[in-house]
Amino acid sequence: MMARPRKPIPGVDARDLIGDGAKLLPAPSRRLFLRGIVSVGALATLTGCDIIDGSTAENALRVVSNFNDWVQARLFNRHTLAPTYSESQVMRPFRFNAYYDEDDAPEVDGDTYRLQIGGLVDNKKPWSLPELYKLPEVSQITRLVCVEGWSAIGSWQGVRLSDFLKLIGADTRAKYVWFQCAEGYSNTIDMPTALHPQTQLTLKFDHKILPQAYGFPIRIRIPTKLGFKNPKYVTAMWVQNNDAGGYWENQGYNWFSGL
Amino acid sequence: MTIEAAAPASMAPDAAARPLVHPGWVRVTHWVNALAMLMMIGSGWQIYDASPLFDFVFSPQIALGNWLAGALLWHFAAMWLLVVNGIVYVALGLASGRFRAKLFPIRPREVLRDFVAALRGKLSHDDLSVYNAVQKLLYAGVLLAGLVIVLTGISIWKPVQFWWLTAFFGGYDTARYVHFAAMAAIVAFVFVHVVLALIVPKSLRAMIVGR
């Protein structure tokens, strides 16, 4: 993009910016034009400049984004539940969403699949799907909100993550839970969210084994976070004290992304 | 404030003789708000484009942030400037009595009368410290739109923690439309506001130097 002279405060001296254009106008309207260009001119300059659109600005803005993580962690209330909906409000078929086409969604072999467990847990035994399907099931009909703005109501069944963490003897004083996915995707979430009663190790969608499109064999369903913080095709879970980041978070999306 | 102290020196000799129309806090919060709104609306358009509500998108040329993550970074940084500045402005507007003195009462008959007068170009601007009825309605209206856009913004940002607020605006999806409508109302206001400031340039001068 073209670099242009820029003023931090709109309208302070618009002449530099629009002088050439104003010369094309007759004198009286030129003065009027210069006087009042304030908002319109500033909009054009603010949005057309590589400094404010580029990585320089984004790096500075990430400082505020980190502050927003802190704010959101304090706004998060472990007793506040996401609104739930009725069966008839479930979107069928549910929307497929990923940064790749549905045809490219990972194909996980359910027979050989093992959920790897690691980090600050007592029992690191990997879990097969039949073992996971035997655990007590919880169900929820909640709204998945995408960072893009759209939302969809879905029906998810699986194991309450806080129950599962207890079962494997996880140290719930640890700060984070990190998830690794079959296609290379990853997510780190905060422990308070992991222990939220609606956070679910999801094995089914709409009471049927999770289809490939929606994350077979495991999705972590977190109705208190944006969709991209709900990893699919999960193959490993680590309880740890260091923030291992995530696929989108590392590119500039807000880390906490709470709802 | 330094702005008031410095202003007369840079102006015509008779400038100091003119009555003060806008105190320093009004001018500072006005321009900070203008900057914050520019960033919020510009980045909001880019965010809208990721999942458009209507059959159109905003050109990236007039949007801010380059891509969705960049626009979100701008939006959720500028929101602090908008809200903190807005709270200062509203608190001082209420405490000083300026809102009550300048914006109220708004009488429909006067609005109609002044609107007709404005269309005929017969509205007086001799005393900038007194708002006509159309101005009162527009300024009170844009304050209301500002309140709605902040509350619907919170509804979309935190539909779980503030589920009751989201429910008040008709749920998550409806709140997005209300958020958009408030933006459209504010942009329409800004358009009229800027055009009228160009027609009466001394009003723009008063918002910069106070007189």
mmCIF file of N, CA and C in Angstrom, chain B residues 59-117:
data_model
loop_
_atom_site.group_PDB
_atom_site.id
_atom_site.type_symbol
_atom_site.label_atom_id
_atom_site.label_comp_id
_atom_site.label_asym_id
_atom_site.label_seq_id
_atom_site.Cartn_x
_atom_site.Cartn_y
_atom_site.Cartn_z
ATOM 1 N N SER B 59 -15.898 -1.911 1.252
ATOM 2 C CA SER B 59 -14.615 -2.023 0.571
ATOM 3 C C SER B 59 -13.488 -1.987 1.601
ATOM 4 N N PRO B 60 -12.525 -2.911 1.477
ATOM 5 C CA PRO B 60 -11.385 -2.895 2.413
ATOM 6 C C PRO B 60 -10.632 -1.557 2.362
ATOM 7 N N GLN B 61 -10.796 -0.821 1.254
ATOM 8 C CA GLN B 61 -10.129 0.476 1.119
ATOM 9 C C GLN B 61 -10.617 1.491 2.154
ATOM 10 N N ILE B 62 -11.876 1.370 2.564
ATOM 11 C CA ILE B 62 -12.404 2.317 3.548
ATOM 12 C C ILE B 62 -12.555 1.671 4.921
ATOM 13 N N ALA B 63 -12.114 0.413 5.038
ATOM 14 C CA ALA B 63 -12.196 -0.269 6.331
ATOM 15 C C ALA B 63 -10.822 -0.249 6.999
ATOM 16 N N LEU B 64 -10.803 -0.603 8.250
ATOM 17 C CA LEU B 64 -9.572 -0.522 9.034
ATOM 18 C C LEU B 64 -9.178 -1.896 9.564
ATOM 19 N N GLY B 65 -7.902 -2.220 9.410
ATOM 20 C CA GLY B 65 -7.419 -3.438 10.050
ATOM 21 C C GLY B 65 -6.894 -4.505 9.116
ATOM 22 N N ASN B 66 -7.172 -4.368 7.783
ATOM 23 C CA ASN B 66 -6.593 -5.250 6.781
ATOM 24 C C ASN B 66 -7.171 -6.661 6.733
ATOM 25 N N TRP B 67 -7.367 -7.292 7.884
ATOM 26 C CA TRP B 67 -7.990 -8.616 7.941
ATOM 27 C C TRP B 67 -8.740 -8.704 9.257
ATOM 28 N N LEU B 68 -9.474 -9.826 9.435
ATOM 29 C CA LEU B 68 -10.360 -9.912 10.594
ATOM 30 C C LEU B 68 -9.622 -9.729 11.918
ATOM 31 N N ALA B 69 -8.504 -10.437 12.099
ATOM 32 C CA ALA B 69 -7.788 -10.336 13.385
ATOM 33 C C ALA B 69 -7.292 -8.915 13.618
ATOM 34 N N GLY B 70 -6.780 -8.270 12.557
ATOM 35 C CA GLY B 70 -6.308 -6.898 12.683
ATOM 36 C C GLY B 70 -7.444 -5.963 13.071
ATOM 37 N N ALA B 71 -8.588 -6.131 12.419
ATOM 38 C CA ALA B 71 -9.750 -5.286 12.708
ATOM 39 C C ALA B 71 -10.245 -5.503 14.134
ATOM 40 N N LEU B 72 -10.220 -6.760 14.582
ATOM 41 C CA LEU B 72 -10.655 -7.056 15.962
ATOM 42 C C LEU B 72 -9.705 -6.407 16.966
ATOM 43 N N LEU B 73 -8.401 -6.433 16.654
ATOM 44 C CA LEU B 73 -7.434 -5.780 17.547
ATOM 45 C C LEU B 73 -7.733 -4.289 17.660
ATOM 46 N N TRP B 74 -8.032 -3.663 16.520
ATOM 47 C CA TRP B 74 -8.375 -2.233 16.535
ATOM 48 C C TRP B 74 -9.667 -1.991 17.321
ATOM 49 N N HIS B 75 -10.679 -2.819 17.022
ATOM 50 C CA HIS B 75 -11.999 -2.603 17.606
ATOM 51 C C HIS B 75 -11.953 -2.709 19.129
ATOM 52 N N PHE B 76 -11.240 -3.742 19.622
ATOM 53 C CA PHE B 76 -11.230 -3.985 21.067
ATOM 54 C C PHE B 76 -10.143 -3.180 21.783
ATOM 55 N N ALA B 77 -9.393 -2.385 21.045
ATOM 56 C CA ALA B 77 -8.505 -1.402 21.684
ATOM 57 C C ALA B 77 -9.215 -0.049 21.707
ATOM 58 N N ALA B 78 -9.775 0.337 20.556
ATOM 59 C CA ALA B 78 -10.445 1.644 20.455
ATOM 60 C C ALA B 78 -11.676 1.712 21.352
ATOM 61 N N MET B 79 -12.251 0.544 21.689
ATOM 62 C CA MET B 79 -13.450 0.558 22.539
ATOM 63 C C MET B 79 -13.157 1.201 23.901
ATOM 64 N N TRP B 80 -11.927 1.016 24.386
ATOM 65 C CA TRP B 80 -11.586 1.610 25.686
ATOM 66 C C TRP B 80 -11.556 3.128 25.583
ATOM 67 N N LEU B 81 -10.967 3.617 24.483
ATOM 68 C CA LEU B 81 -10.918 5.062 24.256
ATOM 69 C C LEU B 81 -12.341 5.615 24.155
ATOM 70 N N LEU B 82 -13.179 4.925 23.379
ATOM 71 C CA LEU B 82 -14.562 5.366 23.172
ATOM 72 C C LEU B 82 -15.336 5.403 24.489
ATOM 73 N N VAL B 83 -15.222 4.326 25.267
ATOM 74 C CA VAL B 83 -16.032 4.196 26.476
ATOM 75 C C VAL B 83 -15.520 5.120 27.596
ATOM 76 N N VAL B 84 -14.202 5.144 27.803
ATOM 77 C CA VAL B 84 -13.658 6.007 28.861
ATOM 78 C C VAL B 84 -13.947 7.477 28.543
ATOM 79 N N ASN B 85 -13.694 7.865 27.286
ATOM 80 C CA ASN B 85 -13.968 9.244 26.868
ATOM 81 C C ASN B 85 -15.468 9.549 26.973
ATOM 82 N N GLY B 86 -16.289 8.576 26.579
ATOM 83 C CA GLY B 86 -17.744 8.754 26.646
ATOM 84 C C GLY B 86 -18.228 8.932 28.075
ATOM 85 N N ILE B 87 -17.651 8.160 28.993
ATOM 86 C CA ILE B 87 -18.048 8.276 30.403
ATOM 87 C C ILE B 87 -17.669 9.656 30.947
ATOM 88 N N VAL B 88 -16.452 10.113 30.609
ATOM 89 C CA VAL B 88 -16.008 11.449 31.050
ATOM 90 C C VAL B 88 -16.965 12.514 30.509
ATOM 91 N N TYR B 89 -17.291 12.409 29.217
ATOM 92 C CA TYR B 89 -18.160 13.394 28.570
ATOM 93 C C TYR B 89 -19.557 13.412 29.191
ATOM 94 N N VAL B 90 -20.138 12.239 29.368
ATOM 95 C CA VAL B 90 -21.503 12.164 29.913
ATOM 96 C C VAL B 90 -21.516 12.627 31.377
ATOM 97 N N ALA B 91 -20.483 12.216 32.143
ATOM 98 C CA ALA B 91 -20.425 12.620 33.556
ATOM 99 C C ALA B 91 -20.335 14.137 33.677
ATOM 100 N N LEU B 92 -19.451 14.759 32.883
ATOM 101 C CA LEU B 92 -19.311 16.214 32.936
ATOM 102 C C LEU B 92 -20.547 16.908 32.365
ATOM 103 N N GLY B 93 -21.140 16.313 31.336
ATOM 104 C CA GLY B 93 -22.351 16.886 30.737
ATOM 105 C C GLY B 93 -23.505 16.916 31.716
ATOM 106 N N LEU B 94 -23.597 15.863 32.527
ATOM 107 C CA LEU B 94 -24.666 15.806 33.534
ATOM 108 C C LEU B 94 -24.326 16.709 34.726
ATOM 109 N N ALA B 95 -23.079 16.584 35.217
ATOM 110 C CA ALA B 95 -22.680 17.316 36.427
ATOM 111 C C ALA B 95 -22.695 18.830 36.209
ATOM 112 N N SER B 96 -22.284 19.263 35.013
ATOM 113 C CA SER B 96 -22.208 20.700 34.746
ATOM 114 C C SER B 96 -23.575 21.295 34.401
ATOM 115 N N GLY B 97 -24.540 20.426 34.138
ATOM 116 C CA GLY B 97 -25.861 20.905 33.735
ATOM 117 C C GLY B 97 -25.936 21.269 32.262
ATOM 118 N N ARG B 98 -24.851 21.006 31.522
ATOM 119 C CA ARG B 98 -24.806 21.379 30.106
ATOM 120 C C ARG B 98 -25.858 20.631 29.288
ATOM 121 N N PHE B 99 -26.021 19.325 29.553
ATOM 122 C CA PHE B 99 -27.012 18.550 28.795
ATOM 123 C C PHE B 99 -28.404 19.148 28.961
ATOM 124 N N ARG B 100 -28.751 19.408 30.232
ATOM 125 C CA ARG B 100 -30.094 19.895 30.525
ATOM 126 C C ARG B 100 -30.317 21.281 29.919
ATOM 127 N N ALA B 101 -29.279 22.115 30.026
ATOM 128 C CA ALA B 101 -29.409 23.488 29.541
ATOM 129 C C ALA B 101 -29.436 23.560 28.010
ATOM 130 N N LYS B 102 -28.614 22.709 27.367
ATOM 131 C CA LYS B 102 -28.441 22.830 25.912
ATOM 132 C C LYS B 102 -29.407 21.956 25.124
ATOM 133 N N LEU B 103 -29.714 20.772 25.662
ATOM 134 C CA LEU B 103 -30.439 19.784 24.847
ATOM 135 C C LEU B 103 -31.929 19.699 25.170
ATOM 136 N N PHE B 104 -32.325 20.216 26.318
ATOM 137 C CA PHE B 104 -33.729 20.066 26.713
ATOM 138 C C PHE B 104 -34.351 21.404 27.086
ATOM 139 N N PRO B 105 -35.665 21.544 26.934
ATOM 140 C CA PRO B 105 -36.583 20.521 26.420
ATOM 141 C C PRO B 105 -36.555 20.452 24.891
ATOM 142 N N ILE B 106 -36.962 19.304 24.369
ATOM 143 C CA ILE B 106 -37.105 19.147 22.921
ATOM 144 C C ILE B 106 -38.597 19.085 22.624
ATOM 145 N N ARG B 107 -39.123 20.110 21.963
ATOM 146 C CA ARG B 107 -40.567 20.140 21.670
ATOM 147 C C ARG B 107 -40.798 19.854 20.178
ATOM 148 N N PRO B 108 -41.655 18.869 19.894
ATOM 149 C CA PRO B 108 -41.893 18.456 18.506
ATOM 150 C C PRO B 108 -42.264 19.632 17.597
ATOM 151 N N ARG B 109 -43.080 20.558 18.105
ATOM 152 C CA ARG B 109 -43.507 21.688 17.282
ATOM 153 C C ARG B 109 -42.308 22.566 16.881
ATOM 154 N N GLU B 110 -41.392 22.752 17.836
ATOM 155 C CA GLU B 110 -40.195 23.558 17.548
ATOM 156 C C GLU B 110 -39.259 22.836 16.582
ATOM 157 N N VAL B 111 -39.191 21.509 16.737
ATOM 158 C CA VAL B 111 -38.359 20.724 15.824
ATOM 159 C C VAL B 111 -38.866 20.904 14.400
ATOM 160 N N LEU B 112 -40.187 20.799 14.220
ATOM 161 C CA LEU B 112 -40.812 20.943 12.910
ATOM 162 C C LEU B 112 -40.554 22.349 12.349
ATOM 163 N N ARG B 113 -40.774 23.340 13.196
ATOM 164 C CA ARG B 113 -40.580 24.744 12.790
ATOM 165 C C ARG B 113 -39.132 24.997 12.352
ATOM 166 N N ASP B 114 -38.176 24.526 13.168
ATOM 167 C CA ASP B 114 -36.772 24.762 12.852
ATOM 168 C C ASP B 114 -36.306 23.939 11.659
ATOM 169 N N PHE B 115 -36.932 22.774 11.496
ATOM 170 C CA PHE B 115 -36.570 21.927 10.357
ATOM 171 C C PHE B 115 -36.967 22.609 9.049
ATOM 172 N N VAL B 116 -38.184 23.152 9.031
ATOM 173 C CA VAL B 116 -38.677 23.885 7.849
ATOM 174 C C VAL B 116 -37.793 25.112 7.605
ATOM 175 N N ALA B 117 -37.465 25.812 8.691
ATOM 176 C CA ALA B 117 -36.611 26.999 8.572
ATOM 177 C C ALA B 117 -35.233 26.626 8.029
#
